[in-house]
Amino acid sequence: MFCVDVAINLPVKNIFKVYTYDVPAEFDYLDEGWRVVVPFARQTVEGFVVRRSAVPQDASVREKLKNVEAVIGDRPWFDKEMLATATWLGEYYMCSLAESMRLFVPGKCSIKRQAIRDANGKLLRYEYEERLKAKTILAYAITEKGREYVKDNFPGMRGYKQKSALQILNSFDDYMASTDLADQGYDSSVMRALSNKGLVNSAQKRILRNSYDRFVAPESNVELTDEQQNAVNKINSAIINKKQETFLLQGITGSGKTEVYLRATAKALEEGKQVLMLVPEIALTAQLVQRFQSWFGKSVAVAHSKLSQNERGDVWYKMRTGNARILIGVRSAVFAPFENLGLIIIDEEHEGSYKQDERPNYHARNVAEKRAELVNCSLILGSATPDITTYYKALKGQYTHLRLTKRPIGNKLPNVEIVDMRDELKAKNFSVLSRSLQSKLVQTVANGEQGIVLLNRRGYSTFVMCRDCGESITCDHCAVALVYHSHGEDMRCHYCGNTHPIPSFCPKCGSRRIKFFGTGTQKAEAELAALPDVKVLRMDQDSTSSKFAHEEILDEFKSGKYNTLIGTQMVAKGHDIPNVTLVGVLAADSVLNLPDYRASERAFSLLTQAAGRAGRGEKAGQVVLQTYDADNEIIKLAAKQDYDTFAKTEIYNRKTFYYPPFGQMLKLTTLDKNQDTAYAIAQKVVLYLQKLVFENKLEPMVISGPFPALVSKVRDLYRYNVLIKAKDMEPVKKALMISEFQTQANLYFDVDPASVI
Ligand code: ADP
Ligand code: ZN
Ligand code: ZN
C-alpha cells in the first residue's frame, strides 16, 4: 500500500504544510486530486490529496500516522491541469496550497458530518456526506435483454414508439433523462411499457442534460465588418490549429466585440471543445448572456456570484461532464472544472472586479492565462480601454493585437462637451447640474429619448463637517468620514456599516455650525427630478442590495417608465440601451484625484465607458462631462475616446516610476488592534528585506513604508502598508516565504495590488 500527502481544507492562512495519512486497503484507488476526510487536530476535516507517498520505512513512524477516514465523490476533483494551476497560484500569490485548492471547490468546503448512534444513543461512527445535494432525475438505460432484442429486430413488438425509443437508448451507452426522452415524444407510458418488459432499467440519476446533440452554428443575419472578419479569422485559425495564442481584442464601445466572441465560441464548439467566458458582473452583462443563449441555447451554463452552493455544484458538474459546453461566469468561474476546455474569453478585461480583494488576492486574468497555457488553448481579452499592462504586451507582440476601430451600425461616436463647473459658479448656478446638462436633458426627454447621469460617489459622498474648525465627522471604528444619506436619517460608515446620529455640535470645538458637504446620488436625484418632465430612477449600492436588483432597475429603465437613470459607476457599464442619447458625468475629475498610480487609467476607462453608453441606437448621442479641471488631458482624451494617445503618456509615466509593466509590485498590509504592533510587524519585514539587499542576496528594490493605509483603521484594526517595487518580484516572494513571515499572524501579502492605497 501507500500513503497520501494531504492539504488540509481549513480557512487558516498559515498552514503551509501538507500532512501524510495512511491509506486503508479499501481506498487503494486514491491518488492526487481526490478529496478526502481526515482527522486533524482533534477535528475531522476535508483534505485534498496532493500526491501519493511511500509508506515510512520505520514501523513506529507509520504507526503514528492516522488513516484517511473517507473519500468524497466518485472521482478526483482535481485533474492534472487544475492541480498544476492551484500549485502555481499558491506560489505566485503567496498562499498555501490548501488555500489555493479550496478556490476550486464550490462552497469552499464540501462535507457534512453526521453522527450514527446505536439504540442506546452511544456514538458508533460518523458518516460524511457531500454537502452538495445533487439534483436527480428519473432516467432510463437499455438492458442486456433490450440490446439482444434490438439485435433480433424487435421480435413480436408492435408499438412504433417503443421500438424507436429502444433504438435511441441502444445507441447510447448511459442513462438518458426521462425529460430528454419526453422531449423526443417518448413519454412515461412508453418508457414504463419497456421497463415492464425488462428491456430498459430505470433509476434516479444525476443527469443534467444529454450531450448527444451536436452543435450547429445558427444562421446569423449580421454581416461582419472587415475588422470583425479579420479578428474572427485569426482567432478561429488558432482554435483550429490548437495553438495557444492570446489575443487582445481592442474595440471601441459599440464596435461589435460580442459578435466576434460568438463566432469564436461557435468555432470552438464545432471542434468539440468547451468555452469559458468571464464577465465582470452578470447583472451588468445580461444582454451579452442573452445573446449567447440565443445562439447556443441550453449549452450555456451561467455562474453568477449569487448562486447557492448547490446550484454552483450543479453548474460545475455540467462543465466537468461535458453536459454544458459554455460557461459564462464572474471571477470565480475561472476555477471551474472542464471536460475539454478549448477557448477562454475575458470580456472587459480591464475591470477591477477580476481581482479578488481578499486572500488569496488572485487576478482571474492571470489564472486564465495559466489555465490556457496548461490546456494549450487560446485566450481572448476584450476591452475598449485595455489594462495598460495588457496593451503593452500587445504592443510588444506578446499578444496578438486585434482592433475594431469603427461602430458597424452607421452611428458615429457621441459628441462630447466638457463643462467647466467654475464657470457655472461664476454665473451663479449653484446646482450640481450645469446649465448645459439641464437644457440638454430637458430637450432629450422632450424628444422621447433617455438620459443617464453618472455620479462617482467615491469622491463625492455627502459628509458632515464643522464650519468653524473643519473637523469632519468620522467613524469611531474606521478612520473614514461618515456618509449622510438622506434627510432625517443617521450617518453611516461605508466600511463597517455602523450608523451614528448627526451630532448637534462639533465633537472637537463644540461649535453648532455643522454643515453637509458634497453631493450624493440621492441629492442629485432630487435636483434632476425637479426638471420639467424628468422621471428619475436611481441605481447605486443602496438601491441594488437585493438579488438581481441591477437587472430589474435596468429593465424598468428600458421599459421607458423612467426617462433618466442616475447612479454610481455601475450605470456606466456594459448595457446597450438604444434610446439613450444623452450621458452626463457630474464629477469627471473625482476619480482622477485618488492617490493611486492607476487613478488615471481608471478615470479614463470610466469616462470612456460612460460616454460609450450614449447613442448606441440609430440616433446620435451627446455627452456632457462636468469638471472643475477642464484643462485636464485625460478628460480631453476620454472625450475623444483616444485610448492610444492616453496609453502612450501613461506608459511613459509608468516607465519613469517603475510601475507595472516595468516593475512588479507587492503590497504588504499589517493589521492589529494595537497601532504600535501593526507598525512594528511592518517595520520588521522592511528591515529583513533591506538586510538581504545589503548582503547582496536580493537585487536592489524600492521599499516604501510602513505608512498608514489610506483608511488607517477599519473595524478597530490599525492598518499599515509597505509597498515593494522590484524588477523581478519572484526572488523577493521566495525570500519572504522561507522566512518567519510566511506564517506571521496579521500580515497579508497582496501580489500585483490593484491599488497602492
Ligand atoms: P461592444 O461589445 O463592442 O461594445 P456590441 O457587440 O454590443 O459592441 O455591438 C454593438 C451593436 O452593434 C449591437 O447592437 C450589435 O448587434 C451590433 N453589431 C455588431 N456587429 C455588427 C455588424 N457586423 N453589423 C451590424 N450590426 C452589428
Ligand atoms: Zn468644530
Ligand atoms: Zn466604520
JSON list of N, CA and C in Angstrom, two decimals, residues 72-114:
[
{"chain": "A", "resi": 72, "resn": "ILE", "atom": "N", "xyz": [-14.44, 11.50, -0.67]},
{"chain": "A", "resi": 72, "resn": "ILE", "atom": "CA", "xyz": [-15.58, 12.28, -1.15]},
{"chain": "A", "resi": 72, "resn": "ILE", "atom": "C", "xyz": [-15.69, 12.18, -2.66]},
{"chain": "A", "resi": 73, "resn": "GLY", "atom": "N", "xyz": [-16.87, 11.86, -3.13]},
{"chain": "A", "resi": 73, "resn": "GLY", "atom": "CA", "xyz": [-17.11, 11.83, -4.57]},
{"chain": "A", "resi": 73, "resn": "GLY", "atom": "C", "xyz": [-16.68, 10.53, -5.20]},
{"chain": "A", "resi": 74, "resn": "ASP", "atom": "N", "xyz": [-16.97, 10.37, -6.48]},
{"chain": "A", "resi": 74, "resn": "ASP", "atom": "CA", "xyz": [-16.62, 9.12, -7.14]},
{"chain": "A", "resi": 74, "resn": "ASP", "atom": "C", "xyz": [-15.52, 9.30, -8.17]},
{"chain": "A", "resi": 75, "resn": "ARG", "atom": "N", "xyz": [-14.89, 10.46, -8.13]},
{"chain": "A", "resi": 75, "resn": "ARG", "atom": "CA", "xyz": [-13.74, 10.67, -9.00]},
{"chain": "A", "resi": 75, "resn": "ARG", "atom": "C", "xyz": [-12.91, 11.81, -8.40]},
{"chain": "A", "resi": 76, "resn": "PRO", "atom": "N", "xyz": [-11.64, 11.91, -8.80]},
{"chain": "A", "resi": 76, "resn": "PRO", "atom": "CA", "xyz": [-10.85, 13.01, -8.24]},
{"chain": "A", "resi": 76, "resn": "PRO", "atom": "C", "xyz": [-11.45, 14.35, -8.65]},
{"chain": "A", "resi": 77, "resn": "TRP", "atom": "N", "xyz": [-11.44, 15.31, -7.76]},
{"chain": "A", "resi": 77, "resn": "TRP", "atom": "CA", "xyz": [-11.98, 16.62, -8.09]},
{"chain": "A", "resi": 77, "resn": "TRP", "atom": "C", "xyz": [-11.01, 17.38, -8.99]},
{"chain": "A", "resi": 78, "resn": "PHE", "atom": "N", "xyz": [-9.74, 17.24, -8.71]},
{"chain": "A", "resi": 78, "resn": "PHE", "atom": "CA", "xyz": [-8.72, 17.98, -9.46]},
{"chain": "A", "resi": 78, "resn": "PHE", "atom": "C", "xyz": [-8.11, 17.10, -10.53]},
{"chain": "A", "resi": 79, "resn": "ASP", "atom": "N", "xyz": [-8.13, 17.56, -11.76]},
{"chain": "A", "resi": 79, "resn": "ASP", "atom": "CA", "xyz": [-7.33, 16.85, -12.75]},
{"chain": "A", "resi": 79, "resn": "ASP", "atom": "C", "xyz": [-5.93, 17.46, -12.74]},
{"chain": "A", "resi": 80, "resn": "LYS", "atom": "N", "xyz": [-5.06, 16.95, -13.56]},
{"chain": "A", "resi": 80, "resn": "LYS", "atom": "CA", "xyz": [-3.66, 17.38, -13.54]},
{"chain": "A", "resi": 80, "resn": "LYS", "atom": "C", "xyz": [-3.53, 18.89, -13.76]},
{"chain": "A", "resi": 81, "resn": "GLU", "atom": "N", "xyz": [-4.33, 19.37, -14.69]},
{"chain": "A", "resi": 81, "resn": "GLU", "atom": "CA", "xyz": [-4.24, 20.78, -15.04]},
{"chain": "A", "resi": 81, "resn": "GLU", "atom": "C", "xyz": [-4.70, 21.67, -13.89]},
{"chain": "A", "resi": 82, "resn": "MET", "atom": "N", "xyz": [-5.80, 21.28, -13.24]},
{"chain": "A", "resi": 82, "resn": "MET", "atom": "CA", "xyz": [-6.30, 22.06, -12.11]},
{"chain": "A", "resi": 82, "resn": "MET", "atom": "C", "xyz": [-5.31, 22.06, -10.95]},
{"chain": "A", "resi": 83, "resn": "LEU", "atom": "N", "xyz": [-4.73, 20.90, -10.73]},
{"chain": "A", "resi": 83, "resn": "LEU", "atom": "CA", "xyz": [-3.76, 20.78, -9.65]},
{"chain": "A", "resi": 83, "resn": "LEU", "atom": "C", "xyz": [-2.54, 21.65, -9.94]},
{"chain": "A", "resi": 84, "resn": "ALA", "atom": "N", "xyz": [-2.11, 21.65, -11.19]},
{"chain": "A", "resi": 84, "resn": "ALA", "atom": "CA", "xyz": [-0.96, 22.47, -11.56]},
{"chain": "A", "resi": 84, "resn": "ALA", "atom": "C", "xyz": [-1.31, 23.95, -11.42]},
{"chain": "A", "resi": 85, "resn": "THR", "atom": "N", "xyz": [-2.54, 24.31, -11.78]},
{"chain": "A", "resi": 85, "resn": "THR", "atom": "CA", "xyz": [-2.95, 25.71, -11.65]},
{"chain": "A", "resi": 85, "resn": "THR", "atom": "C", "xyz": [-2.97, 26.11, -10.17]},
{"chain": "A", "resi": 86, "resn": "ALA", "atom": "N", "xyz": [-3.50, 25.23, -9.34]},
{"chain": "A", "resi": 86, "resn": "ALA", "atom": "CA", "xyz": [-3.56, 25.53, -7.91]},
{"chain": "A", "resi": 86, "resn": "ALA", "atom": "C", "xyz": [-2.16, 25.68, -7.32]},
{"chain": "A", "resi": 87, "resn": "THR", "atom": "N", "xyz": [-1.26, 24.81, -7.74]},
{"chain": "A", "resi": 87, "resn": "THR", "atom": "CA", "xyz": [0.11, 24.88, -7.23]},
{"chain": "A", "resi": 87, "resn": "THR", "atom": "C", "xyz": [0.77, 26.19, -7.65]},
{"chain": "A", "resi": 88, "resn": "TRP", "atom": "N", "xyz": [0.59, 26.53, -8.91]},
{"chain": "A", "resi": 88, "resn": "TRP", "atom": "CA", "xyz": [1.13, 27.79, -9.40]},
{"chain": "A", "resi": 88, "resn": "TRP", "atom": "C", "xyz": [0.53, 28.97, -8.63]},
{"chain": "A", "resi": 89, "resn": "LEU", "atom": "N", "xyz": [-0.79, 28.94, -8.44]},
{"chain": "A", "resi": 89, "resn": "LEU", "atom": "CA", "xyz": [-1.47, 30.05, -7.79]},
{"chain": "A", "resi": 89, "resn": "LEU", "atom": "C", "xyz": [-0.94, 30.27, -6.36]},
{"chain": "A", "resi": 90, "resn": "GLY", "atom": "N", "xyz": [-0.77, 29.16, -5.65]},
{"chain": "A", "resi": 90, "resn": "GLY", "atom": "CA", "xyz": [-0.26, 29.26, -4.28]},
{"chain": "A", "resi": 90, "resn": "GLY", "atom": "C", "xyz": [1.11, 29.93, -4.25]},
{"chain": "A", "resi": 91, "resn": "GLU", "atom": "N", "xyz": [1.96, 29.53, -5.18]},
{"chain": "A", "resi": 91, "resn": "GLU", "atom": "CA", "xyz": [3.31, 30.11, -5.20]},
{"chain": "A", "resi": 91, "resn": "GLU", "atom": "C", "xyz": [3.28, 31.56, -5.66]},
{"chain": "A", "resi": 92, "resn": "TYR", "atom": "N", "xyz": [2.52, 31.83, -6.69]},
{"chain": "A", "resi": 92, "resn": "TYR", "atom": "CA", "xyz": [2.51, 33.19, -7.24]},
{"chain": "A", "resi": 92, "resn": "TYR", "atom": "C", "xyz": [1.89, 34.19, -6.27]},
{"chain": "A", "resi": 93, "resn": "TYR", "atom": "N", "xyz": [0.76, 33.79, -5.65]},
{"chain": "A", "resi": 93, "resn": "TYR", "atom": "CA", "xyz": [0.05, 34.72, -4.77]},
{"chain": "A", "resi": 93, "resn": "TYR", "atom": "C", "xyz": [0.39, 34.54, -3.30]},
{"chain": "A", "resi": 94, "resn": "MET", "atom": "N", "xyz": [1.43, 33.77, -3.01]},
{"chain": "A", "resi": 94, "resn": "MET", "atom": "CA", "xyz": [1.95, 33.62, -1.66]},
{"chain": "A", "resi": 94, "resn": "MET", "atom": "C", "xyz": [0.91, 33.10, -0.68]},
{"chain": "A", "resi": 95, "resn": "CYS", "atom": "N", "xyz": [0.17, 32.09, -1.07]},
{"chain": "A", "resi": 95, "resn": "CYS", "atom": "CA", "xyz": [-0.75, 31.48, -0.11]},
{"chain": "A", "resi": 95, "resn": "CYS", "atom": "C", "xyz": [-0.47, 29.98, -0.08]},
{"chain": "A", "resi": 96, "resn": "SER", "atom": "N", "xyz": [-1.10, 29.29, 0.85]},
{"chain": "A", "resi": 96, "resn": "SER", "atom": "CA", "xyz": [-0.84, 27.86, 0.98]},
{"chain": "A", "resi": 96, "resn": "SER", "atom": "C", "xyz": [-1.57, 27.10, -0.13]},
{"chain": "A", "resi": 97, "resn": "LEU", "atom": "N", "xyz": [-1.13, 25.87, -0.35]},
{"chain": "A", "resi": 97, "resn": "LEU", "atom": "CA", "xyz": [-1.76, 25.05, -1.38]},
{"chain": "A", "resi": 97, "resn": "LEU", "atom": "C", "xyz": [-3.23, 24.80, -1.03]},
{"chain": "A", "resi": 98, "resn": "ALA", "atom": "N", "xyz": [-3.50, 24.59, 0.26]},
{"chain": "A", "resi": 98, "resn": "ALA", "atom": "CA", "xyz": [-4.89, 24.35, 0.66]},
{"chain": "A", "resi": 98, "resn": "ALA", "atom": "C", "xyz": [-5.75, 25.57, 0.31]},
{"chain": "A", "resi": 99, "resn": "GLU", "atom": "N", "xyz": [-5.21, 26.75, 0.59]},
{"chain": "A", "resi": 99, "resn": "GLU", "atom": "CA", "xyz": [-5.97, 27.97, 0.28]},
{"chain": "A", "resi": 99, "resn": "GLU", "atom": "C", "xyz": [-6.24, 28.11, -1.20]},
{"chain": "A", "resi": 100, "resn": "SER", "atom": "N", "xyz": [-5.25, 27.77, -2.02]},
{"chain": "A", "resi": 100, "resn": "SER", "atom": "CA", "xyz": [-5.49, 27.91, -3.46]},
{"chain": "A", "resi": 100, "resn": "SER", "atom": "C", "xyz": [-6.39, 26.78, -3.96]},
{"chain": "A", "resi": 101, "resn": "MET", "atom": "N", "xyz": [-6.27, 25.59, -3.37]},
{"chain": "A", "resi": 101, "resn": "MET", "atom": "CA", "xyz": [-7.11, 24.48, -3.83]},
{"chain": "A", "resi": 101, "resn": "MET", "atom": "C", "xyz": [-8.58, 24.70, -3.48]},
{"chain": "A", "resi": 102, "resn": "ARG", "atom": "N", "xyz": [-8.82, 25.33, -2.34]},
{"chain": "A", "resi": 102, "resn": "ARG", "atom": "CA", "xyz": [-10.24, 25.47, -1.97]},
{"chain": "A", "resi": 102, "resn": "ARG", "atom": "C", "xyz": [-10.98, 26.44, -2.87]},
{"chain": "A", "resi": 103, "resn": "LEU", "atom": "N", "xyz": [-10.23, 27.25, -3.63]},
{"chain": "A", "resi": 103, "resn": "LEU", "atom": "CA", "xyz": [-10.89, 28.12, -4.60]},
{"chain": "A", "resi": 103, "resn": "LEU", "atom": "C", "xyz": [-11.62, 27.30, -5.67]},
{"chain": "A", "resi": 104, "resn": "PHE", "atom": "N", "xyz": [-11.14, 26.08, -5.89]},
{"chain": "A", "resi": 104, "resn": "PHE", "atom": "CA", "xyz": [-11.71, 25.25, -6.96]},
{"chain": "A", "resi": 104, "resn": "PHE", "atom": "C", "xyz": [-12.94, 24.46, -6.52]},
{"chain": "A", "resi": 105, "resn": "VAL", "atom": "N", "xyz": [-13.21, 24.50, -5.22]},
{"chain": "A", "resi": 105, "resn": "VAL", "atom": "CA", "xyz": [-14.30, 23.68, -4.69]},
{"chain": "A", "resi": 105, "resn": "VAL", "atom": "C", "xyz": [-15.51, 24.58, -4.41]},
{"chain": "A", "resi": 106, "resn": "PRO", "atom": "N", "xyz": [-16.65, 24.28, -5.02]},
{"chain": "A", "resi": 106, "resn": "PRO", "atom": "CA", "xyz": [-17.80, 25.15, -4.78]},
{"chain": "A", "resi": 106, "resn": "PRO", "atom": "C", "xyz": [-18.16, 25.15, -3.30]},
{"chain": "A", "resi": 107, "resn": "GLY", "atom": "N", "xyz": [-18.38, 26.33, -2.76]},
{"chain": "A", "resi": 107, "resn": "GLY", "atom": "CA", "xyz": [-18.75, 26.39, -1.36]},
{"chain": "A", "resi": 107, "resn": "GLY", "atom": "C", "xyz": [-17.58, 26.25, -0.42]},
{"chain": "A", "resi": 108, "resn": "LYS", "atom": "N", "xyz": [-16.39, 26.10, -0.98]},
{"chain": "A", "resi": 108, "resn": "LYS", "atom": "CA", "xyz": [-15.13, 26.09, -0.22]},
{"chain": "A", "resi": 108, "resn": "LYS", "atom": "C", "xyz": [-14.92, 24.86, 0.63]},
{"chain": "A", "resi": 109, "resn": "CYS", "atom": "N", "xyz": [-15.98, 24.30, 1.22]},
{"chain": "A", "resi": 109, "resn": "CYS", "atom": "CA", "xyz": [-15.80, 23.08, 1.99]},
{"chain": "A", "resi": 109, "resn": "CYS", "atom": "C", "xyz": [-16.99, 22.21, 1.67]},
{"chain": "A", "resi": 110, "resn": "SER", "atom": "N", "xyz": [-16.77, 20.91, 1.53]},
{"chain": "A", "resi": 110, "resn": "SER", "atom": "CA", "xyz": [-17.83, 20.14, 0.94]},
{"chain": "A", "resi": 110, "resn": "SER", "atom": "C", "xyz": [-18.30, 18.95, 1.75]},
{"chain": "A", "resi": 111, "resn": "ILE", "atom": "N", "xyz": [-18.00, 18.91, 3.03]},
{"chain": "A", "resi": 111, "resn": "ILE", "atom": "CA", "xyz": [-18.53, 17.77, 3.76]},
{"chain": "A", "resi": 111, "resn": "ILE", "atom": "C", "xyz": [-19.42, 18.19, 4.92]},
{"chain": "A", "resi": 112, "resn": "LYS", "atom": "N", "xyz": [-20.29, 17.30, 5.25]},
{"chain": "A", "resi": 112, "resn": "LYS", "atom": "CA", "xyz": [-21.17, 17.49, 6.38]},
{"chain": "A", "resi": 112, "resn": "LYS", "atom": "C", "xyz": [-21.05, 16.23, 7.20]},
{"chain": "A", "resi": 113, "resn": "ARG", "atom": "N", "xyz": [-20.91, 16.35, 8.50]},
{"chain": "A", "resi": 113, "resn": "ARG", "atom": "CA", "xyz": [-20.70, 15.16, 9.31]},
{"chain": "A", "resi": 113, "resn": "ARG", "atom": "C", "xyz": [-21.99, 14.80, 10.03]},
{"chain": "A", "resi": 114, "resn": "GLN", "atom": "N", "xyz": [-22.27, 13.53, 10.06]},
{"chain": "A", "resi": 114, "resn": "GLN", "atom": "CA", "xyz": [-23.47, 13.09, 10.73]},
{"chain": "A", "resi": 114, "resn": "GLN", "atom": "C", "xyz": [-23.11, 11.98, 11.69]}
]
